[in-house]
Coordinates of C-alpha atoms in Angstrom, one line a residue:
X161 CA 0.0 0.0 0.0
X162 CA 2.8 2.3 -0.9
X163 CA 0.4 4.7 -2.6
X164 CA -1.7 5.2 0.5
X165 CA -1.3 6.7 3.9
X166 CA -2.2 3.8 6.2
X167 CA -3.3 6.2 9.0
X168 CA -6.1 7.6 6.9
X169 CA -7.5 4.2 5.9
X170 CA -10.6 2.7 7.5
X171 CA -10.7 -1.1 7.6
X172 CA -14.0 -2.4 6.2
X173 CA -13.1 -6.1 6.5
X174 CA -10.1 -8.4 6.0
X175 CA -7.9 -7.0 3.2
X176 CA -10.5 -4.3 2.3
X177 CA -10.1 -0.6 3.2
X178 CA -11.9 2.7 2.6
X179 CA -9.8 5.7 1.8
X180 CA -11.9 8.7 3.0
X181 CA -9.6 11.2 1.2
X182 CA -10.2 9.7 -2.3
X183 CA -13.4 8.0 -1.4
X184 CA -12.3 4.7 -2.9
X185 CA -12.2 1.1 -1.7
X186 CA -8.9 -0.8 -1.8
X187 CA -9.0 -4.5 -1.8
X188 CA -5.9 -6.6 -1.9
X189 CA -3.9 -3.5 -2.8
X190 CA -6.1 -2.7 -5.8
X191 CA -8.8 0.0 -6.1
X192 CA -12.2 -1.7 -6.3
X193 CA -14.4 -0.1 -9.0
X194 CA -17.7 1.1 -7.7
X195 CA -20.5 3.1 -9.3
X196 CA -21.0 6.7 -8.3
X197 CA -24.2 5.7 -6.4
X198 CA -22.4 2.9 -4.6
X199 CA -19.6 5.2 -3.6
X200 CA -22.1 7.8 -2.2
X201 CA -24.0 5.1 -0.3
X202 CA -20.8 3.6 1.2
X203 CA -19.6 7.1 2.2
X204 CA -22.8 7.9 4.1
X205 CA -22.9 4.5 5.8
X206 CA -19.3 4.9 6.9
X207 CA -20.0 8.4 8.1
X208 CA -22.7 6.9 10.3
X209 CA -20.8 3.8 11.4
X210 CA -22.9 1.7 13.8
X211 CA -25.7 4.2 13.6
X212 CA -29.0 3.8 11.7
X213 CA -29.5 5.8 8.5
X214 CA -33.1 6.1 7.2
X215 CA -33.8 5.0 3.6
X216 CA -35.2 8.5 3.0
X217 CA -31.9 10.2 3.9
X218 CA -30.0 7.7 1.8
X219 CA -32.3 8.2 -1.2
X220 CA -32.0 12.0 -1.3
X221 CA -28.3 11.9 -0.4
X222 CA -27.6 9.6 -3.4
X223 CA -30.0 11.0 -6.0
X224 CA -29.7 14.6 -4.7
X225 CA -33.0 15.7 -6.1
X226 CA -35.8 16.6 -3.7
X227 CA -38.3 16.9 -6.6
X228 CA -37.8 13.2 -7.2
X229 CA -40.4 10.9 -5.5
X230 CA -39.0 8.8 -2.7
X231 CA -38.8 5.1 -3.7
X232 CA -37.6 2.7 -0.9
X233 CA -37.1 0.0 -3.5
X234 CA -34.4 2.0 -5.2
X235 CA -32.5 2.1 -1.9
X236 CA -33.0 -1.6 -1.3
X237 CA -31.6 -2.4 -4.8
X238 CA -28.6 -0.2 -4.3
X239 CA -27.9 -1.8 -0.9
X240 CA -28.2 -5.2 -2.5
X241 CA -25.7 -4.3 -5.3
X242 CA -23.2 -2.9 -2.7
X243 CA -23.5 -6.1 -0.7
X244 CA -22.8 -8.2 -3.9
X245 CA -19.8 -6.0 -4.8
X246 CA -18.3 -6.1 -1.3
X247 CA -19.7 -9.3 0.3
X248 CA -17.8 -8.9 3.5
X249 CA -19.7 -5.7 4.5
X250 CA -22.1 -6.1 7.4
X251 CA -25.2 -3.9 6.5
X252 CA -28.1 -4.6 8.8
X253 CA -31.7 -3.7 8.2
X254 CA -33.7 -2.2 11.0
X255 CA -37.4 -1.3 11.6
X256 CA -38.7 1.6 9.7
X257 CA -36.5 1.3 6.7
X258 CA -33.2 2.0 8.4
X259 CA -29.7 0.6 7.5
X260 CA -26.6 0.3 9.7
X261 CA -23.1 -0.5 8.6
X262 CA -21.4 -2.4 11.4
X263 CA -17.8 -1.6 12.1
X264 CA -15.3 -4.4 11.3
X265 CA -14.0 -6.0 14.4
X266 CA -11.4 -8.7 14.5
X267 CA -12.3 -12.0 16.3
X268 CA -16.0 -11.2 16.7
X269 CA -17.9 -14.4 17.4
X270 CA -20.6 -15.5 15.0
X271 CA -24.0 -15.1 16.8
X272 CA -26.1 -16.6 14.1
X273 CA -26.7 -19.8 16.1
X274 CA -27.9 -17.7 19.0
X275 CA -30.4 -15.5 17.2
X276 CA -33.5 -17.4 18.3
X277 CA -32.2 -17.6 21.8
X278 CA -31.7 -13.8 21.8
X279 CA -35.2 -13.2 20.4
X280 CA -36.6 -15.5 23.1
X281 CA -35.1 -13.2 25.8
X282 CA -36.6 -10.1 24.3
X283 CA -39.1 -8.2 26.6
X284 CA -41.6 -7.6 23.8
X285 CA -43.5 -10.3 21.9
X286 CA -41.8 -11.4 18.7
X287 CA -43.2 -13.4 15.8
X288 CA -41.8 -14.4 12.5
X289 CA -44.1 -15.4 9.6
X290 CA -43.4 -16.8 6.2
X291 CA -45.2 -15.0 3.4
X292 CA -44.0 -17.7 0.9
X293 CA -46.3 -20.3 2.5
X294 CA -50.1 -20.3 2.1
X295 CA -51.8 -17.7 4.3
X296 CA -48.5 -16.3 5.7
X297 CA -48.3 -18.6 8.8
X298 CA -46.4 -17.8 11.9
X299 CA -43.2 -20.0 12.1
X300 CA -41.7 -18.6 15.4
X301 CA -42.9 -16.9 18.6
X302 CA -40.8 -16.0 21.5
X303 CA -41.6 -16.5 25.2
X304 CA -42.7 -12.9 25.7
X305 CA -45.4 -13.5 23.1
X306 CA -46.6 -16.6 24.8
X307 CA -46.7 -14.8 28.2
X308 CA -48.6 -11.9 26.7
X309 CA -51.3 -13.8 25.0
X310 CA -51.4 -17.1 26.9
X311 CA -50.8 -19.4 23.9
X312 CA -47.9 -21.9 23.7
X313 CA -45.7 -21.8 20.6
X314 CA -47.3 -25.1 19.5
X315 CA -50.8 -23.5 19.6
X316 CA -49.6 -20.6 17.4
X317 CA -47.1 -21.9 14.9
X318 CA -48.8 -22.7 11.6
X319 CA -51.6 -20.1 12.1
X320 CA -52.1 -16.7 10.6
X321 CA -51.8 -13.9 13.2
X322 CA -55.4 -12.8 12.6
X323 CA -56.7 -15.3 15.2
X324 CA -55.6 -12.8 17.8
X325 CA -58.4 -10.4 16.7
X326 CA -61.1 -12.9 17.6
X327 CA -64.5 -11.7 16.3
X328 CA -63.3 -8.1 16.5
X329 CA -62.5 -7.7 12.8
X330 CA -63.9 -4.2 12.2
X331 CA -60.6 -2.4 12.8
X332 CA -59.2 0.2 10.4
X333 CA -55.7 -0.9 11.3
X334 CA -56.3 -4.4 9.9
X335 CA -56.8 -2.9 6.4
X336 CA -53.7 -0.8 6.9
X337 CA -51.7 -4.0 7.7
X338 CA -53.1 -5.8 4.7
X339 CA -52.0 -3.0 2.4
X340 CA -48.5 -2.8 4.0
X341 CA -48.0 -6.5 3.6
X342 CA -49.0 -6.3 0.0
X343 CA -46.6 -3.4 -0.6
X344 CA -43.8 -5.2 1.5
X345 CA -43.1 -2.3 3.7
X346 CA -42.9 -1.5 7.5
X347 CA -45.9 -0.5 9.5
X348 CA -46.8 0.2 13.1
X349 CA -50.4 0.2 14.3
X350 CA -52.4 -0.4 17.5
X351 CA -54.8 -3.3 17.5
X352 CA -57.4 -4.7 19.7
X353 CA -56.2 -8.3 20.4
X354 CA -57.4 -10.9 22.7
X355 CA -55.6 -13.4 25.0
X356 CA -56.4 -17.1 25.1
X357 CA -58.8 -16.4 28.0
X358 CA -60.5 -13.6 26.0
X359 CA -59.0 -10.6 27.8
X360 CA -58.7 -7.5 25.6
X361 CA -55.2 -6.2 25.0
X362 CA -54.2 -3.1 23.1
X363 CA -51.3 -4.3 21.1
X364 CA -48.8 -1.9 19.4
X365 CA -47.7 -4.0 16.5
X366 CA -44.7 -3.3 14.3
X367 CA -44.3 -5.4 11.2
X368 CA -41.1 -5.3 9.1
X369 CA -40.4 -7.2 5.9
X370 CA -37.2 -9.2 5.9
X371 CA -35.5 -9.6 2.4
X372 CA -33.0 -12.1 1.2
X373 CA -29.7 -10.3 1.1
X374 CA -28.7 -11.9 -2.2
X375 CA -31.9 -12.0 -4.2
X376 CA -33.7 -9.1 -2.4
X377 CA -36.9 -11.2 -2.5
X378 CA -39.2 -11.1 0.5
X379 CA -38.3 -13.9 2.9
X380 CA -40.1 -13.2 6.2
X381 CA -42.2 -10.7 8.1
X382 CA -40.9 -9.8 11.6
X383 CA -43.6 -8.8 14.1
X384 CA -43.0 -7.1 17.4
X385 CA -45.9 -6.8 19.9
X386 CA -46.0 -4.3 22.7
X387 CA -48.7 -4.2 25.3
X388 CA -50.0 -0.6 25.5
X389 CA -53.3 -1.5 27.3
X390 CA -52.5 0.7 30.3
X391 CA -51.7 3.7 28.0
X392 CA -54.9 3.2 26.0
X393 CA -57.0 3.0 29.1
X394 CA -55.5 6.2 30.5
X395 CA -56.2 8.0 27.2
X396 CA -59.8 6.8 27.3
X397 CA -60.2 8.0 30.9
X398 CA -58.8 11.5 30.0
X399 CA -61.2 11.7 27.0
X400 CA -64.2 10.9 29.2
X401 CA -63.1 13.7 31.6
X402 CA -62.8 16.4 28.9

């Protein structure tokens, strides 16, 4: 790397560096050719290392035209192309269409085998459903979900999440969810759900699509359930007093 000042380089992964002065990627002592859009994308992700960047900010940073209509699919495609060009990059997707480039760290253990265990210890309910199977059935629920609604995982897996609505199907949020699922985008709504014993729970539900990193095809829907019953009851009491 005689042509570079090693002190200015940022290590992206093994034998791969980012030169912030020239905004280029050096891999095995050679400059890796990137498109202009990829370079802009990588620059903003590195500038926000380990911090989420919204797809909206990425979109207008790259295309630099606020008259152009925001299109999250354009960002997803660009992220996918960058991943293919530099496979060692760790770019995580987060709720609400946000992306995080994780800093490269030597000797970091692979936590893939512990993902389900980590989800099981989450405080909020978590579900994973498979839209590639008939009726988008739930294929995973964590312990917090079972504690919240009173159903065991065996009673839930294989069913569509609509069973939690019971007979209470006249909810505007249900139509909003259906539209979001069809459009493969994130959504957060508050639903009236019911436990196994029939108790009403106001459930703040966030659904996020999970895409295959290589094909960018929809793979799963991740759902996070938060019990906001106490908050909703307080709001109703205040409304009655006013």
